GROMACS .gro file of C-alpha atoms in nm:
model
  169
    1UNK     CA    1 -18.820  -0.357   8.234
    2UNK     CA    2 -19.109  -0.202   8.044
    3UNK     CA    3 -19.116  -0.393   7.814
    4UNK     CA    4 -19.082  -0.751   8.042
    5UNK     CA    5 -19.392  -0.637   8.182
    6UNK     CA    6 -19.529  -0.573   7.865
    7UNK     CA    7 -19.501  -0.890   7.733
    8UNK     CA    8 -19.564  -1.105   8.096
    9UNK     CA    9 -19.932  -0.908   8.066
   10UNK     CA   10 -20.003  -1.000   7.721
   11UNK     CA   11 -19.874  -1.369   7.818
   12UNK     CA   12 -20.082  -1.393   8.068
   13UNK     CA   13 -20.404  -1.213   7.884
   14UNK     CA   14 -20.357  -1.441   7.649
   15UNK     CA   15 -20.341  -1.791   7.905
   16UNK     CA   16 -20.636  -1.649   8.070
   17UNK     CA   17 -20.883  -1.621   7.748
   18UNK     CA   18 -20.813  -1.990   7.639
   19UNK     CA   19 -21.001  -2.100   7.930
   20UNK     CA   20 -21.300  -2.258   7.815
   21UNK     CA   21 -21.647  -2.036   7.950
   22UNK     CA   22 -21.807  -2.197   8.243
   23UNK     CA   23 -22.145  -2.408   8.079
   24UNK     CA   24 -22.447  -2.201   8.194
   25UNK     CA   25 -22.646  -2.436   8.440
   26UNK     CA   26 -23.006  -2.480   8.462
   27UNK     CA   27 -23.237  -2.525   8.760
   28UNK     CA   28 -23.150  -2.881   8.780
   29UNK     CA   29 -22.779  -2.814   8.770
   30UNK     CA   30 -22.690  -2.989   8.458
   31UNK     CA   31 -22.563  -2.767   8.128
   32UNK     CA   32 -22.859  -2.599   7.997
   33UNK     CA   33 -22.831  -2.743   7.632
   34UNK     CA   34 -22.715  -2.513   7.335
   35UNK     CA   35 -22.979  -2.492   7.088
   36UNK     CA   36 -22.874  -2.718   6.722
   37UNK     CA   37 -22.962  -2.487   6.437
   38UNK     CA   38 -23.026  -2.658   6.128
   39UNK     CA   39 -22.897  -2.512   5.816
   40UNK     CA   40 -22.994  -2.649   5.489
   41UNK     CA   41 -22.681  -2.848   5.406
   42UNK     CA   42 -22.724  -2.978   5.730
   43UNK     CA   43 -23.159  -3.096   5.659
   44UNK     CA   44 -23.007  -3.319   5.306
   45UNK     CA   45 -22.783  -3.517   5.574
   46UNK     CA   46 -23.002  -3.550   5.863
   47UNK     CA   47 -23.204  -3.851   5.760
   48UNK     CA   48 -22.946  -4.050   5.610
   49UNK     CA   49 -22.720  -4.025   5.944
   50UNK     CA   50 -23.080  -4.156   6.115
   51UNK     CA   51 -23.073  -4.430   5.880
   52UNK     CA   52 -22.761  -4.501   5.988
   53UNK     CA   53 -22.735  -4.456   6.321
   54UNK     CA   54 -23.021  -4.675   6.363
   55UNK     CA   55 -22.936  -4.938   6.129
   56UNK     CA   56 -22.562  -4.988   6.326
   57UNK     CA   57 -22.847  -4.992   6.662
   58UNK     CA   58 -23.018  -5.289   6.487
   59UNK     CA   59 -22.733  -5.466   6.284
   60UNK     CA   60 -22.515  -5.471   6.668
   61UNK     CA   61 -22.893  -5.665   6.838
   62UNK     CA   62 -22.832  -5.847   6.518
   63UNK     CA   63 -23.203  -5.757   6.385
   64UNK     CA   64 -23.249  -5.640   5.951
   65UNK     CA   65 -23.166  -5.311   5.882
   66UNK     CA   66 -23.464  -5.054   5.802
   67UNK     CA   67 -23.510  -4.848   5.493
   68UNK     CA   68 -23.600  -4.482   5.478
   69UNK     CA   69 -23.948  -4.488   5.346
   70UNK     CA   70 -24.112  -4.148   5.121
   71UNK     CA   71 -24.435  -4.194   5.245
   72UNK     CA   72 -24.404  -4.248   5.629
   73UNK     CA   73 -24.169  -3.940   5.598
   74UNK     CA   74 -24.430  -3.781   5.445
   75UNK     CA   75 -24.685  -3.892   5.781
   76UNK     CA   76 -24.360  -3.788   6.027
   77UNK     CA   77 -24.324  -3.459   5.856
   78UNK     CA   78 -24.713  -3.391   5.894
   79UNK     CA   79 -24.714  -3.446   6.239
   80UNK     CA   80 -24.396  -3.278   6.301
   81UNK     CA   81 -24.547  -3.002   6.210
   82UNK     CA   82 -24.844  -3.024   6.369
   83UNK     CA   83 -24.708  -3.110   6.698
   84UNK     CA   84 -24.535  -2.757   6.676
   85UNK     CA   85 -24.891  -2.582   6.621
   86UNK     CA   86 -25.058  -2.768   6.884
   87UNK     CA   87 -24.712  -2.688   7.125
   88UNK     CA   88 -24.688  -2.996   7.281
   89UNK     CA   89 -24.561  -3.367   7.148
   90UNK     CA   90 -24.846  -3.606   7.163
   91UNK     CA   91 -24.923  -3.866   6.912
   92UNK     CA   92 -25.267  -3.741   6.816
   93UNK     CA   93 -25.306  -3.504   6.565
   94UNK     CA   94 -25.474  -3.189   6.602
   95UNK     CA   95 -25.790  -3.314   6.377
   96UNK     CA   96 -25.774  -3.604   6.606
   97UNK     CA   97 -25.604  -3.840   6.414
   98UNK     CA   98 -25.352  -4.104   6.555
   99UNK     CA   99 -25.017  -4.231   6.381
  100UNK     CA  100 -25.217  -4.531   6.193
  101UNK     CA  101 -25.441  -4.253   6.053
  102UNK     CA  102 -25.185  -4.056   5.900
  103UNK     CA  103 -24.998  -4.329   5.721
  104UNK     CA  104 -25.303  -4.475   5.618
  105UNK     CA  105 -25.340  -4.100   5.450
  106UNK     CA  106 -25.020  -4.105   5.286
  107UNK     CA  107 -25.085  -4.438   5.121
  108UNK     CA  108 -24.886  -4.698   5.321
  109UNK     CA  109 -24.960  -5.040   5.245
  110UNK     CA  110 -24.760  -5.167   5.533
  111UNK     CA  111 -24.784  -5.169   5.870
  112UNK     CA  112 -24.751  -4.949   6.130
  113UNK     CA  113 -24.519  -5.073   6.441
  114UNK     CA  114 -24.510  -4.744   6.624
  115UNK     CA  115 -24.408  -4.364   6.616
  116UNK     CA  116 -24.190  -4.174   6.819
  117UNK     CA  117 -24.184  -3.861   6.899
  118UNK     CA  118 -23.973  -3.529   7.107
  119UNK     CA  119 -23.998  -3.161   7.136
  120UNK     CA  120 -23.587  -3.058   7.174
  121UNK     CA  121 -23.300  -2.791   7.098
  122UNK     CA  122 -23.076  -3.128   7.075
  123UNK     CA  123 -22.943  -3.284   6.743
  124UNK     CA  124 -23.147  -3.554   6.592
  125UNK     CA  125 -22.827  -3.818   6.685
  126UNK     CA  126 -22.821  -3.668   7.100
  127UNK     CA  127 -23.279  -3.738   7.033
  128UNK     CA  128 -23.176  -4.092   6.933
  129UNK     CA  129 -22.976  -4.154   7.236
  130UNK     CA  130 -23.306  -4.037   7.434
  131UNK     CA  131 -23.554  -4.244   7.252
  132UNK     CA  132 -23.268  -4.559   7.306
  133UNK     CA  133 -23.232  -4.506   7.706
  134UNK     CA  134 -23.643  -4.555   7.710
  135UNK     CA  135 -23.794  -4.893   7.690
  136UNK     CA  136 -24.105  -4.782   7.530
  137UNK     CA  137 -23.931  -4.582   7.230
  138UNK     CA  138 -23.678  -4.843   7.216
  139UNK     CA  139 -23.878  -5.124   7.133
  140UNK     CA  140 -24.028  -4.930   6.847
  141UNK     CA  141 -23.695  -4.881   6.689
  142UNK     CA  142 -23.553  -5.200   6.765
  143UNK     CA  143 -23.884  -5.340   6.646
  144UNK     CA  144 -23.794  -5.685   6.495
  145UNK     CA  145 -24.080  -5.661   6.220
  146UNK     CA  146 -23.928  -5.281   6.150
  147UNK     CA  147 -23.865  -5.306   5.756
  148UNK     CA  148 -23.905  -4.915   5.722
  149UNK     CA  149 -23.882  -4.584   5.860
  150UNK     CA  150 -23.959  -4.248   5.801
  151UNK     CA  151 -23.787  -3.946   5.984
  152UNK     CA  152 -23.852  -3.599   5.974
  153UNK     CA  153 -23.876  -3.275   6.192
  154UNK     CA  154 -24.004  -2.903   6.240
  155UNK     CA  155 -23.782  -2.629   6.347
  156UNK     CA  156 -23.887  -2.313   6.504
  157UNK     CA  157 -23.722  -2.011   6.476
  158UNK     CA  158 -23.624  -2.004   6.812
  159UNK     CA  159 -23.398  -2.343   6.763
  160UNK     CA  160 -23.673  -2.577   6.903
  161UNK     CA  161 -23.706  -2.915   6.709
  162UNK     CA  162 -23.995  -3.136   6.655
  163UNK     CA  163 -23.870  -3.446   6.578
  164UNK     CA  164 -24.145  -3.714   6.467
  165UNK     CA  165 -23.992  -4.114   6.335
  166UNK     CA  166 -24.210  -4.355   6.212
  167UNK     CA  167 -24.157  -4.687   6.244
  168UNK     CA  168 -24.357  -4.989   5.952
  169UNK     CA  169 -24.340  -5.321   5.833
   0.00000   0.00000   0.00000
């Protein structure tokens, strides 16, 4: 009988700690997001699923695919990190300079449509969904002049990400 017992508690032990953990709720009552750490195997891939993602966005409106561009990576890393020293996403730099400014400074002879910008703990593919749900953002990457793009972020140590794309001709 013991050992019935025995076995019926470690049965149900064992049932009861496969239920998944309630999600911690925030003030709004939605899941409080879990903060996307990202490890350097991870940074290599990043841009190239951007590149992707967005080109399957463009090819499926039937507009030409964008290429990843060195130098207006270089501008979206700048202001990625700047962003995080200023603490707050804006598109003006913290020695006042706007988005045209900095590609101008890192030599691009194209031009600019637009840049967009987020302060998150979410993946770079859930900040793509974002910047697609909002017409303003949207527009930018769906940009029918878009030839290339440049993608980069800043991470904190505390998980949050500064994500900064730029969008040119």
């Amino acid at each position: 009988m013991i050992r019935l017992f025995t076995l019926l508690l470690v049965t149900v032990m064992t049932l009861s700690a496969c239920q998944p953990a309630a999600p911690t709720l925030g003030a709004d009552g939605r899941p409080v997001p879990k903060a996307y750490k990202i490890s350097q195997r991870e940074a290599d891939k990043i841009p190239f699923r951007m590149l992707d993602s967005v080109n399957s966005l463009r090819a499926a409106a039937g507009l030409t695919q964008v290429e990843l561009d060195s130098q207006l990576t270089a501008a979206a890393a700048t202001h990625s990190r700047d962003m995080q020293v200023q603490n707050r996403p804006w598109h003006f730099g913290s020695d006042g300079s706007s988005p045209v400014d900095r590609v101008r400074r890192v030599g691009f002879a194209g031009t600019l449509v637009g840049e967009v910008i987020s302060e998150t703990y979410e993946s770079e593919l859930e900040t793509l969904g974002a910047w697609m749900s909002q017409p303003d953002t949207r527009r930018i990457i769906m940009s029918p002049e878009a030839r290339k793009m440049g993608f980069s972020w800043f991470q904190e140590d505390n998980g949050k990400i500064w994500w900064t794309m730029v969008v040119g001709t």
